[in-house]
Coordinates of C-alpha atoms and ligand atoms in Angstrom, one line a residue:
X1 CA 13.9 -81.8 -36.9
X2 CA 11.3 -79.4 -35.3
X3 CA 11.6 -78.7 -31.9
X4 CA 8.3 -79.5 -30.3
X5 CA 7.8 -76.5 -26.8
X6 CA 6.3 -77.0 -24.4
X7 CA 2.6 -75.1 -23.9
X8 CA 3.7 -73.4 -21.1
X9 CA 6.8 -72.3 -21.7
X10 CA 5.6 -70.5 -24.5
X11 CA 2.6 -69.0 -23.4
X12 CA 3.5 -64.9 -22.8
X13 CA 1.7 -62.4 -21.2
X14 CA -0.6 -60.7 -24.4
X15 CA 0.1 -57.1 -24.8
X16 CA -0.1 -54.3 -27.7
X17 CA 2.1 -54.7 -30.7
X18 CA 5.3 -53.3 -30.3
X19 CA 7.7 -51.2 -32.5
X20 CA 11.0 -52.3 -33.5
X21 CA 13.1 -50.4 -31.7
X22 CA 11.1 -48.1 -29.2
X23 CA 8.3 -51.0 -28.2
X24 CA 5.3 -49.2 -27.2
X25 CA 7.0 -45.7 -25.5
X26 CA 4.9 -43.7 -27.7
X27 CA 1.6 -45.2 -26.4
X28 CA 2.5 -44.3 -22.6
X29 CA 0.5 -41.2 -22.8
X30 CA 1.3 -38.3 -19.9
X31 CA -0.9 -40.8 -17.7
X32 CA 0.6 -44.4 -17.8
X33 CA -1.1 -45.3 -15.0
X34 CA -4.6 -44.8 -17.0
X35 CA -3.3 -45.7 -20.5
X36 CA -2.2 -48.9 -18.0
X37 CA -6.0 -49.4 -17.3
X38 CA -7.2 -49.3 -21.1
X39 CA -5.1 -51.6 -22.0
X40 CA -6.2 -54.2 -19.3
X41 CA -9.8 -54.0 -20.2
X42 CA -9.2 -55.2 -23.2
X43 CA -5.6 -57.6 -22.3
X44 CA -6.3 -58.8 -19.2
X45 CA -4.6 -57.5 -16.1
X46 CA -1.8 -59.3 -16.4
X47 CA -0.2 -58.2 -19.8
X48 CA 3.2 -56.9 -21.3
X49 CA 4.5 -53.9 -23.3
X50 CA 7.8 -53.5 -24.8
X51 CA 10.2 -50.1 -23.8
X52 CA 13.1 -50.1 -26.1
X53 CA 14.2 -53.7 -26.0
X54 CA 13.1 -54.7 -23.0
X55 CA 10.0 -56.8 -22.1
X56 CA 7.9 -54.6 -18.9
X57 CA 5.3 -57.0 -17.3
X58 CA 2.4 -54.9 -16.2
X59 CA 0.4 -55.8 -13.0
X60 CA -3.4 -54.2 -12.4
X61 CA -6.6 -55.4 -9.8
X62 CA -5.8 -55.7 -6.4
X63 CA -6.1 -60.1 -7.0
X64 CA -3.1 -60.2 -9.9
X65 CA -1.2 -57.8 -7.8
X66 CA -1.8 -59.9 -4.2
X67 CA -0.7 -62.7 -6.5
X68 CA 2.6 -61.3 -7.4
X69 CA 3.8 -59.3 -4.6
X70 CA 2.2 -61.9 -2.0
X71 CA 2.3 -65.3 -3.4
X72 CA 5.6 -65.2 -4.7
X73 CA 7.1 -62.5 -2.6
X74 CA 10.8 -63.5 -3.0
X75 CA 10.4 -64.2 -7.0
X76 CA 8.9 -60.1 -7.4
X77 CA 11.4 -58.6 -4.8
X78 CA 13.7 -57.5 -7.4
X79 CA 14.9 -53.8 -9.1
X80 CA 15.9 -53.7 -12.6
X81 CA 19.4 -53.2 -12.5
X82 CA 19.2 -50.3 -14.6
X83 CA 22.5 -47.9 -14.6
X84 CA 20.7 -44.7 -13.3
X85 CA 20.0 -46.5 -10.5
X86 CA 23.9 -46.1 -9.1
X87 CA 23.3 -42.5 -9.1
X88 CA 20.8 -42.8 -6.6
X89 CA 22.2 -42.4 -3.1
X90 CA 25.8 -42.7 -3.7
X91 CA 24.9 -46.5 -5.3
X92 CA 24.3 -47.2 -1.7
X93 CA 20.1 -47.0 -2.2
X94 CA 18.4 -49.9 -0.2
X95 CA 15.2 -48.6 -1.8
X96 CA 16.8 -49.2 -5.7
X97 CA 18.8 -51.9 -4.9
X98 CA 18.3 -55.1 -6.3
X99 CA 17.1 -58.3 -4.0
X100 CA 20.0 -60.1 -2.2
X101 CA 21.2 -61.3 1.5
X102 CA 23.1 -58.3 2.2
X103 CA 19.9 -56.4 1.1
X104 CA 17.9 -57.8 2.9
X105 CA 20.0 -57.4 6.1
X106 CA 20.3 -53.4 4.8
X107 CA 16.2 -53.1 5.5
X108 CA 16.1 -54.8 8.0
X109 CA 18.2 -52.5 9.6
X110 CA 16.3 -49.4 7.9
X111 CA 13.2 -50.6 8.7
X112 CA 13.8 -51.1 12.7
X113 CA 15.9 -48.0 13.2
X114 CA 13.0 -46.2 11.7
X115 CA 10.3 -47.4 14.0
X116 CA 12.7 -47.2 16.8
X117 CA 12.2 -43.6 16.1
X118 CA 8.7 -43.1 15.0
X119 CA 6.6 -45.9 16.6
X120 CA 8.6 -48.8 18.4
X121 CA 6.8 -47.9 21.4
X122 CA 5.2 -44.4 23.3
X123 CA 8.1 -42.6 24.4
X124 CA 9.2 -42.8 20.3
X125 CA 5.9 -41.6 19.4
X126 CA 5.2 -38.7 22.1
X127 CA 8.9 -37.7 20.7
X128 CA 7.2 -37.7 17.0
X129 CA 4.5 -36.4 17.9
X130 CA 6.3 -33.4 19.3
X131 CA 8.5 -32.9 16.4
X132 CA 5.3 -32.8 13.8
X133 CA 3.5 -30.6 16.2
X134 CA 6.3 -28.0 16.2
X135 CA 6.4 -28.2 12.3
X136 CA 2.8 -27.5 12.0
X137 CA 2.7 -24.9 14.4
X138 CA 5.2 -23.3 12.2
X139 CA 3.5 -24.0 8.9
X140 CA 0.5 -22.2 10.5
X141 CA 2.6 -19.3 11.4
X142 CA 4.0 -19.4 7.7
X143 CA 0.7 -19.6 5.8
X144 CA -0.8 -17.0 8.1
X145 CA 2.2 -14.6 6.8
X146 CA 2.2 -15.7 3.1
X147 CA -1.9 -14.5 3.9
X148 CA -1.5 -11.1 4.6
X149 CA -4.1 -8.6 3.3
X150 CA -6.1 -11.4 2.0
X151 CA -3.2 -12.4 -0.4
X152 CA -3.7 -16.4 -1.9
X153 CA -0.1 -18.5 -2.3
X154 CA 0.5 -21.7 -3.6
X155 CA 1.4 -23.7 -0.4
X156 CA 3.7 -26.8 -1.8
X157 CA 6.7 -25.9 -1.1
X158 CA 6.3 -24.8 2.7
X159 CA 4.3 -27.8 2.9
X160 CA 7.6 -30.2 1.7
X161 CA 9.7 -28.0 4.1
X162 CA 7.6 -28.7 7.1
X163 CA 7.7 -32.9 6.4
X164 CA 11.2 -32.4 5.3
X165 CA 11.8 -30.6 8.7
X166 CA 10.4 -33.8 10.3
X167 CA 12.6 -36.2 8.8
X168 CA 15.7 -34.1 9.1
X169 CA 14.8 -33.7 13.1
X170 CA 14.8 -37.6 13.4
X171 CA 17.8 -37.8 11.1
X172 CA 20.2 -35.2 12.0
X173 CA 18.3 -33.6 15.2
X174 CA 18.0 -30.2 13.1
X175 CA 15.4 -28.3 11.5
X176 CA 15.5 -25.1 9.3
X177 CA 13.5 -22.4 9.2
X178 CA 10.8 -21.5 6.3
X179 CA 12.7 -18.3 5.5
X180 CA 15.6 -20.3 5.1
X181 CA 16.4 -20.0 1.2
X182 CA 19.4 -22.6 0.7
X183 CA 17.0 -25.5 2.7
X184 CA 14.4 -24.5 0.5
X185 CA 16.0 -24.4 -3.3
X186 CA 17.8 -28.1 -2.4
X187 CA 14.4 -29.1 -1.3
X188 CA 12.3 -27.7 -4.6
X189 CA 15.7 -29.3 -6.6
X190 CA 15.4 -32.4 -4.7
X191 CA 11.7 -32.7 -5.8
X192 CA 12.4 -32.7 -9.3
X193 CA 13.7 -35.9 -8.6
X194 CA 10.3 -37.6 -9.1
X195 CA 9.6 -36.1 -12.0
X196 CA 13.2 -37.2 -13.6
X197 CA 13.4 -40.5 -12.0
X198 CA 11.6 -41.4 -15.3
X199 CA 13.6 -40.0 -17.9
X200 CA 16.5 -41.8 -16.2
X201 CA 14.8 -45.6 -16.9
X202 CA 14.1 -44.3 -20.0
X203 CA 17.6 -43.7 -21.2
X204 CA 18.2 -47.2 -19.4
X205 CA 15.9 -48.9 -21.8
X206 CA 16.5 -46.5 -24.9
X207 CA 20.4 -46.3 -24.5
X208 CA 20.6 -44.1 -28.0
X209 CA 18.7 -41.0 -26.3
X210 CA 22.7 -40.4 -24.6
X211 CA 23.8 -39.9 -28.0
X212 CA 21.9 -36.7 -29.2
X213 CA 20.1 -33.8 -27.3
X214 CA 16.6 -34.2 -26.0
X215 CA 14.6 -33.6 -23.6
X216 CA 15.3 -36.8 -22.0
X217 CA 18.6 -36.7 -22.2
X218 CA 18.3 -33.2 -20.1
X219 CA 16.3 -34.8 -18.0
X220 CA 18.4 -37.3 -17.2
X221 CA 21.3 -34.9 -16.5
X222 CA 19.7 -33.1 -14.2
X223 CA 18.4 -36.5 -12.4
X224 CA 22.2 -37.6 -11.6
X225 CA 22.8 -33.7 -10.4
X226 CA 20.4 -33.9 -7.9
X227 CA 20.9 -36.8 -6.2
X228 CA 24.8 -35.8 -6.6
X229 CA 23.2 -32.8 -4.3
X230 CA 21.1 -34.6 -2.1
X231 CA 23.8 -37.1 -1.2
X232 CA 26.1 -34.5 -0.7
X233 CA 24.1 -32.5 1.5
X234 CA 23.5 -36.1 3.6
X235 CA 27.2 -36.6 3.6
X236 CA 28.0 -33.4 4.7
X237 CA 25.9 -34.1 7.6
X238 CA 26.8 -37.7 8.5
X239 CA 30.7 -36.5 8.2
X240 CA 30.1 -33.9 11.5
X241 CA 28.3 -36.9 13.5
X242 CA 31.1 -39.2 12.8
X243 CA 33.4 -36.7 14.2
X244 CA 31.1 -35.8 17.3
X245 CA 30.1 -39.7 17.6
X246 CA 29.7 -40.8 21.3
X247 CA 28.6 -44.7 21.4
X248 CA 27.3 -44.0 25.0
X249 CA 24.8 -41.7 23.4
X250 CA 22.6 -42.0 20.4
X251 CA 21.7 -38.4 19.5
X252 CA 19.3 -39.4 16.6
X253 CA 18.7 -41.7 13.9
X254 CA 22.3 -40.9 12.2
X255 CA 24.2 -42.0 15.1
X256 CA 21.9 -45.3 15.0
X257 CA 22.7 -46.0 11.6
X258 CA 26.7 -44.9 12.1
X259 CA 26.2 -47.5 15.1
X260 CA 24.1 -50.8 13.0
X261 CA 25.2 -50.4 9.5
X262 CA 28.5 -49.4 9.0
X263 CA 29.6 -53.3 9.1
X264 CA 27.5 -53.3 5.4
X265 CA 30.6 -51.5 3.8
X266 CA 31.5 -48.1 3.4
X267 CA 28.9 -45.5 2.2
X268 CA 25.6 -47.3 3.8
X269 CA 25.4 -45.1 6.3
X270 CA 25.1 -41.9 4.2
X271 CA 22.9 -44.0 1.5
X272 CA 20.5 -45.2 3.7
X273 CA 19.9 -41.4 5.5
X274 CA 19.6 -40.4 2.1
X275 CA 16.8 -43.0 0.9
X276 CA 15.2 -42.1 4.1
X277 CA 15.3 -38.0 3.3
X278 CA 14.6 -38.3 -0.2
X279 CA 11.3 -41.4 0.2
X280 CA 9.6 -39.1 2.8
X281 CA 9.8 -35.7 1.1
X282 CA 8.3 -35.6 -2.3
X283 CA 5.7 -38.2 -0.9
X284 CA 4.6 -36.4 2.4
X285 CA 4.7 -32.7 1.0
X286 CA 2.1 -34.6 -2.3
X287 CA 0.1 -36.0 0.5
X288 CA -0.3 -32.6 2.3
X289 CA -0.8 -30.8 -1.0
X290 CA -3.5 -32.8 -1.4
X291 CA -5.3 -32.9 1.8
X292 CA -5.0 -28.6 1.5
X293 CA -6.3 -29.0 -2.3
X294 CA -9.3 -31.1 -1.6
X295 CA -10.3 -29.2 1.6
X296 CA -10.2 -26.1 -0.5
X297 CA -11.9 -28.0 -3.0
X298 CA -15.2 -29.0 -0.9
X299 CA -15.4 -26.4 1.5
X300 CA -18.4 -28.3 3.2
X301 CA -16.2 -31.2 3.9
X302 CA -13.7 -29.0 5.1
X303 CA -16.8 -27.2 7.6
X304 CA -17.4 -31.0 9.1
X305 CA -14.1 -31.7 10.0
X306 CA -14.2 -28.3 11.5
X307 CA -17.2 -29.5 13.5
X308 CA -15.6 -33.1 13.9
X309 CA -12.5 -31.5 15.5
X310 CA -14.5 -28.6 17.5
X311 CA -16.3 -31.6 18.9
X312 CA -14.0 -34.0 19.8
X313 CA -10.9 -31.9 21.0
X314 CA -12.3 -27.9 21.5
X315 CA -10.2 -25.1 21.5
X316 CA -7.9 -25.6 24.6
X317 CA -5.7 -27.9 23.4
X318 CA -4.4 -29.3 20.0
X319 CA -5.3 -32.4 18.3
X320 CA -3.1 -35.7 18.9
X321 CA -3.0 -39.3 17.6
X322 CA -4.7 -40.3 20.6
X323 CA -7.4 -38.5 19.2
X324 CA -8.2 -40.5 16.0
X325 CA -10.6 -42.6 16.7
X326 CA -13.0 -40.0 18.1
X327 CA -12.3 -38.3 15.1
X328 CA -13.6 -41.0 12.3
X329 CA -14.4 -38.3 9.7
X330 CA -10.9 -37.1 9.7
X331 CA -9.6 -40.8 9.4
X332 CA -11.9 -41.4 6.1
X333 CA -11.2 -37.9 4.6
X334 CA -7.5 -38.9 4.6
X335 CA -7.7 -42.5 3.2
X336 CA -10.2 -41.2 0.8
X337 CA -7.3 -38.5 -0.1
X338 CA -4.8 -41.7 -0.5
X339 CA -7.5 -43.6 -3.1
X340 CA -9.1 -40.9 -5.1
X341 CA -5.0 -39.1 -5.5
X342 CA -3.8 -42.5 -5.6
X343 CA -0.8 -40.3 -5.8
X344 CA 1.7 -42.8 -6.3
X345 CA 0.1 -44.6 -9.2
X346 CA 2.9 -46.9 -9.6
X347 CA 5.6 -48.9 -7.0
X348 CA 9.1 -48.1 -7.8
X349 CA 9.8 -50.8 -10.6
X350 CA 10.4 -54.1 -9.7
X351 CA 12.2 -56.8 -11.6
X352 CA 11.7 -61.1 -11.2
X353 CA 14.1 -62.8 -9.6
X354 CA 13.6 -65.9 -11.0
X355 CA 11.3 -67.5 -14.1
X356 CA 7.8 -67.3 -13.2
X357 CA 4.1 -68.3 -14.1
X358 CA 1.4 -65.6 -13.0
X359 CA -1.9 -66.2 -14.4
X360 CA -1.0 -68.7 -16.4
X361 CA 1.7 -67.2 -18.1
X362 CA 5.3 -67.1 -18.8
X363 CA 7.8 -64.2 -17.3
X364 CA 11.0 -64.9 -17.2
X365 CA 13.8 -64.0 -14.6
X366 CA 14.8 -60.1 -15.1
X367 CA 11.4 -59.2 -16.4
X368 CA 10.9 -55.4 -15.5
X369 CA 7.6 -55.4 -13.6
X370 CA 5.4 -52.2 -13.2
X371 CA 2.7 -52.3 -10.6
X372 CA -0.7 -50.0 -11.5
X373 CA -2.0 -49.0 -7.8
X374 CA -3.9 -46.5 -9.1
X375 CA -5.7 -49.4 -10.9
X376 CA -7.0 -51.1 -7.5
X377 CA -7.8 -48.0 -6.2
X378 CA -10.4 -47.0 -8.8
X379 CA -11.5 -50.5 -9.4
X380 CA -15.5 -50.0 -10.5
X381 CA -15.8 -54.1 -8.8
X382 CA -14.5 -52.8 -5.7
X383 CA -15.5 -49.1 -5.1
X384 CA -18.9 -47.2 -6.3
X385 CA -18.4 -44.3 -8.1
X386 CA -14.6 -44.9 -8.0
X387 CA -13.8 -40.9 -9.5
X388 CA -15.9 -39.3 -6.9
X389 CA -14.3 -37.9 -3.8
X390 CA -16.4 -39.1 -1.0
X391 CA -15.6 -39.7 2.2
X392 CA -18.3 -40.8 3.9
X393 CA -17.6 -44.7 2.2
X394 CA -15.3 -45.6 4.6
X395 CA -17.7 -45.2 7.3
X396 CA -20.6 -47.9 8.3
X397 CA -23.8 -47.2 9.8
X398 CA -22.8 -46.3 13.2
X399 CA -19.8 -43.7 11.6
X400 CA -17.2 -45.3 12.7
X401 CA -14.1 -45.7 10.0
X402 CA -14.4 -49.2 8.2
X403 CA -10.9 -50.6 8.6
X404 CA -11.2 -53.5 6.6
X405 CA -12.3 -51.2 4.1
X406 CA -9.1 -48.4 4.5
X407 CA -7.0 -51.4 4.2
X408 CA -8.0 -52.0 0.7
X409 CA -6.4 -48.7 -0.7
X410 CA -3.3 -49.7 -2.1
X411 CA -0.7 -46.7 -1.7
X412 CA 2.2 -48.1 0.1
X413 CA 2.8 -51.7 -2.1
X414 CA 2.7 -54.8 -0.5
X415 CA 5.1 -57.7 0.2
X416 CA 8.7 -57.6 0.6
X417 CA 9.8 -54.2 -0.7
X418 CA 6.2 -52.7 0.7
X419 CA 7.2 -48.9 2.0
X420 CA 8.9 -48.9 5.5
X421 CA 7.8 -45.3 5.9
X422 CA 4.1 -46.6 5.8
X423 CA 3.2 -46.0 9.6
X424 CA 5.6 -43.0 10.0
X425 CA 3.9 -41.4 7.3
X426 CA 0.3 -42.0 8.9
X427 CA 0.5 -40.5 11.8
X428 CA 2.4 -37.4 10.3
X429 CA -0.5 -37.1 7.8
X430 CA -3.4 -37.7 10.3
X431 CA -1.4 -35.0 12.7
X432 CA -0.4 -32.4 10.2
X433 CA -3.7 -32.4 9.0
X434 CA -5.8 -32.1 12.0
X435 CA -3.4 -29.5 13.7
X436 CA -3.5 -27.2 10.4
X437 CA -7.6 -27.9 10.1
X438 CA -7.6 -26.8 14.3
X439 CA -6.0 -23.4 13.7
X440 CA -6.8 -22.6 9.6
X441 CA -9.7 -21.9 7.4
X442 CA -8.7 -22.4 3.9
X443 CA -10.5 -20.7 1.3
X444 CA -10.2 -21.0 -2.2
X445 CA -8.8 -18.2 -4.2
X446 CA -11.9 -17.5 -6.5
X447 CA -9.8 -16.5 -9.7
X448 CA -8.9 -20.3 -10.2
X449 CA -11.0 -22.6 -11.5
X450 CA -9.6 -25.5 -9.4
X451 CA -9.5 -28.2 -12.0
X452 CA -9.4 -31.8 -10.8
X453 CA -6.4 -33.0 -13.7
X454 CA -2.6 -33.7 -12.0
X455 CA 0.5 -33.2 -13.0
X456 CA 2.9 -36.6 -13.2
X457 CA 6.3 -37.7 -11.6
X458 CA 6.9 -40.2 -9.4
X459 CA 4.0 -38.6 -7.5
X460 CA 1.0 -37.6 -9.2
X461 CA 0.4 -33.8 -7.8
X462 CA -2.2 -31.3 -8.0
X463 CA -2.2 -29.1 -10.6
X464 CA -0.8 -26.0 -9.4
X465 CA -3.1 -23.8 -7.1
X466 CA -3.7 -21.3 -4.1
X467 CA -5.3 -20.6 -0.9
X468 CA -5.6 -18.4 1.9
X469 CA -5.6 -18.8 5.6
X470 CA -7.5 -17.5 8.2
X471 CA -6.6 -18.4 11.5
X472 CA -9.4 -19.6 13.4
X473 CA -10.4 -18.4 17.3
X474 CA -7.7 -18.7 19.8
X475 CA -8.8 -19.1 23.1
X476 CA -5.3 -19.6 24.1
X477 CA -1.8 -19.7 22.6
X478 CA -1.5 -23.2 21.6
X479 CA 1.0 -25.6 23.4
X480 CA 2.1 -28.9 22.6
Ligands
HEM1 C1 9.1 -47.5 -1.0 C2 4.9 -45.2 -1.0 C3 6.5 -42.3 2.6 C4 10.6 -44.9 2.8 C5 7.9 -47.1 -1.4 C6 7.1 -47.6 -2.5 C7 5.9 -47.0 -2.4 C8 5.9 -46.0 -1.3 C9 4.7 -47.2 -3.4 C10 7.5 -48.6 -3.5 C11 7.2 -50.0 -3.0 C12 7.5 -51.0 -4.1 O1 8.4 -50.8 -4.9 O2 6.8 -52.0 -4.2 C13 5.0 -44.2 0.0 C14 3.9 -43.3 0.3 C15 4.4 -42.4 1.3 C16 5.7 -42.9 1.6 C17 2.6 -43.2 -0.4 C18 3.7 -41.3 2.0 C19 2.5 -41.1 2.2 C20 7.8 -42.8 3.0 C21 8.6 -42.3 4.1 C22 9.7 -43.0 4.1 C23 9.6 -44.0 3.0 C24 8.2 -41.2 5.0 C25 10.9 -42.9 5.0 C26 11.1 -42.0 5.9 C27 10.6 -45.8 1.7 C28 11.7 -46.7 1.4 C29 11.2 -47.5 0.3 C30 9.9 -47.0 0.0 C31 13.0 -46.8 2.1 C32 12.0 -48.6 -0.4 C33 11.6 -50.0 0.1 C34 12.2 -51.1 -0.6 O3 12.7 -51.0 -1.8 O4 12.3 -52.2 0.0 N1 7.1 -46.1 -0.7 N2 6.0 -43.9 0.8 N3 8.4 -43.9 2.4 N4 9.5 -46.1 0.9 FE1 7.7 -45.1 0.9

């Protein structure tokens, strides 16, 4: 007898025709994120590809995305349980791990120790504050170096050892130098880790690349190595607080986490630190690298946040937090920098946690979901001129920065795996950048071209480049 189904239940997402076998990885493109957009003008933004075997449900617009991640928080909260995931912080990752009670105790926990130590209250951000400040004092010092005689440098990797050097001060109560070499090559190897993450879901979803050598499969060798490294060099670390441990005295955010999580199981302690230092790294140094990229870029927005900051703070002091909101130029140069980089185009995948309808349609439980963010940031209905870099639209008439409008860049996700790093990151971005702009002049080096393209990973940089610093007038040796 023929089995009459109901509407609904049949009713998938539409999506390209897929290949037997590899689904539609060939049509990715180097840009997902914008081969992503194509394909929802003419699918809708709610649609669904094929990698390997596996169905991927594909989320773009800020309303199908609110949707999701809002309207059925719990039923998008999950990971894909892929395999390269265990490699990830020891299998410990709160960040890759899928959605359960004991995960959601693990952020909890991640979440409040971090604000305890970034921005529960003053006294944790005057203690930020002073950590940041020291780092950009010595990035300044660094570049000025790296720009003797007029020589240009490409300034990426002191940029992700002065954010590294923040997190590793809140995490460990350390920081290494820029001419320290061994800090350095783990943090250029631990970078890479973005730009394999990929090649390790792909392996997931394509289980036959394992069985011959490609470039994947390298790929994905090199992926488990590093975080083999990066977890080590965390252990390593947690290992000599353990054995120093004084629970009258909580040193830094180590001995917090040696003190809340331990009773998840062994390893959370040295997974979560290591989630922490690898999330804020290759996120915060692409941030910076753009903010130096773009002011080199439009040198006249560069010369009126020079004005903005001469203005507002002069030369006998340095910049602060407290300053931001007499500094509203500043404040839409940065979120401008978030939307026009959109610089992570994607969330780290998600997965449903249960069978749902979105839009109308179908998904079932352990549907792989990728979330475009890119796609709401360079929405033509919600932005004019979306590929222009322009400031000036988030101020109104009177200048000041249009919140409501800076809320509606979509970097940090939303709902319940939304970044935890999210207000941490802000102020080192806003502080970083105004100290550096208070003491430098960047100038392009002529001999490039400066092209606006990126280069993909799990953070969409700028293509390589360089610069040069000149210090501007001291009246007086800076202090914090
Ligand atoms: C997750 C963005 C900095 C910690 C994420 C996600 C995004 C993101 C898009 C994925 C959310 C999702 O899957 O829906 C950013 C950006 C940053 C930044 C743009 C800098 C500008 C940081 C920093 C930390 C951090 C500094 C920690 C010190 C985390 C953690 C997660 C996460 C732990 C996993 C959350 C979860 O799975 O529940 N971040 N992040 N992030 N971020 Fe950030």
């Amino acid at each position: 007898a023929l089995r009459v189904r109901s509407p609904r239940r049949t009713r998938s997402p539409p999506g390209p025709f897929a290949w037997p076998l590899l689904g539609n990885v060939m049509q990715l493109g180097e840009l997902p994120h914008l081969t992503f957009c194509r394909m929802a003008q003419k699918y809708g933004d709610v649609f669904q590809i094929r990698l390997g075997r596996r169905a991927v449900l594909v989320l773009n617009g800020e309303a199908a995305i609110r949707r999701a991640l809002l309207g059925q928080c719990a039923q998008f909260a999950g990971r894909p349980g892929f395999s390269s995931y265990r490699a990830i912080s020891g299998g410990k990752s709160m960040a890759f791990g899928g959605y359960s009670e004991l995960w959601r105790l693990h952020r909890k926990i991640a979440h409040s120790t971090l604000r305890a130590f970034s921005s529960a209250d003053a006294d944790a951000r005057a203690i930020l504050q002073r950590h940041i400040a020291d780092e950009a004092r010595e990035l300044v010092e660094a570049f000025a170096s790296l720009s003797a005689r007029g020589r240009y440098f490409d300034p990426s990797l002191e940029c992700t050892v002065a954010v590294a050097n923040v997190i590793c001060a809140l995490c460990f109560g350390q920081r290494y130098g820029h001419e320290d070499q061994e800090f350095k090559s783990l943090l250029g190897r631990t970078l890479k880790f973005g730009q394999t993450v990929g090649a390790g879901s792909l392996v997931d979803l394509l289980p036959w690349l394992q069985t011959f050598p490609n470039p994947a499969r390298s790929l994905y060798r090199s992926f488990q190595e590093l975080n083999r490294e990066a977890f080590d060099f965390v252990k390593a670390k947690i290992s000599h607080h353990r054995r120093t441990y004084d629970p009258a005295v909580t040193r830094d955010m180590s001995d917090a986490f040696i003190r809340d999580i331990g009773r998840l199981g062994d390893g959370y302690v040295e997974g979560t630190v290591t989630d922490l230092f690898g999330a804020g790294q290759d996120t915060n140094s692409a941030a910076l690298t753009w903010v130096l990229f773009l002011l080199v870029r439009y040198p006249h927005l560069q010369a009126r946040l020079h004005e903005e900051l001469e203005g507002a703070v002069g030369r006998e002091r340095l910049p602060a937090w407290e300053d931001r909101r007499r500094l509203p130029f500043l404040e839409a140069f940065l979120y401008e920098t978030l939307r026009f980089s959109s610089f992570v185009p994607f969330t780290i995948p998600h997965c449903t946690t249960a069978d749902v309808t979105v839009d109308g349609f179908h998904v079932p439980k352990d549907t792989v979901v990728f979330v475009n963010q890119w796609s709401v940031n360079h929405d033509r209905a919600k932005w004019k001129d979306p590929h222009a870099f322009d400031p000036g639209r988030f101020l109104d008439d009177k200048g000041e920065l249009d919140r409501d409008l800076a809320k509606g860049v979509l970097i940090f996700s939303l709902g319940k795996r939304r970044c935890i790093g999210d207000e941490f990151s802000k102020v080192q971005l806003f502080l970083f950048t105004a100290i550096l702009l208070h003491q430098c002049t960047f100038l392009a080096d002529p001999a490039e071209g400066l092209s606006m393209g990126c280069v993909n990973g799990l953070t969409l940089r700028p293509r390589p480049f360089s610069l040069s610093v000149t210090l501007r007038h001291r009246r007086r040796q800076p202090s914090a």
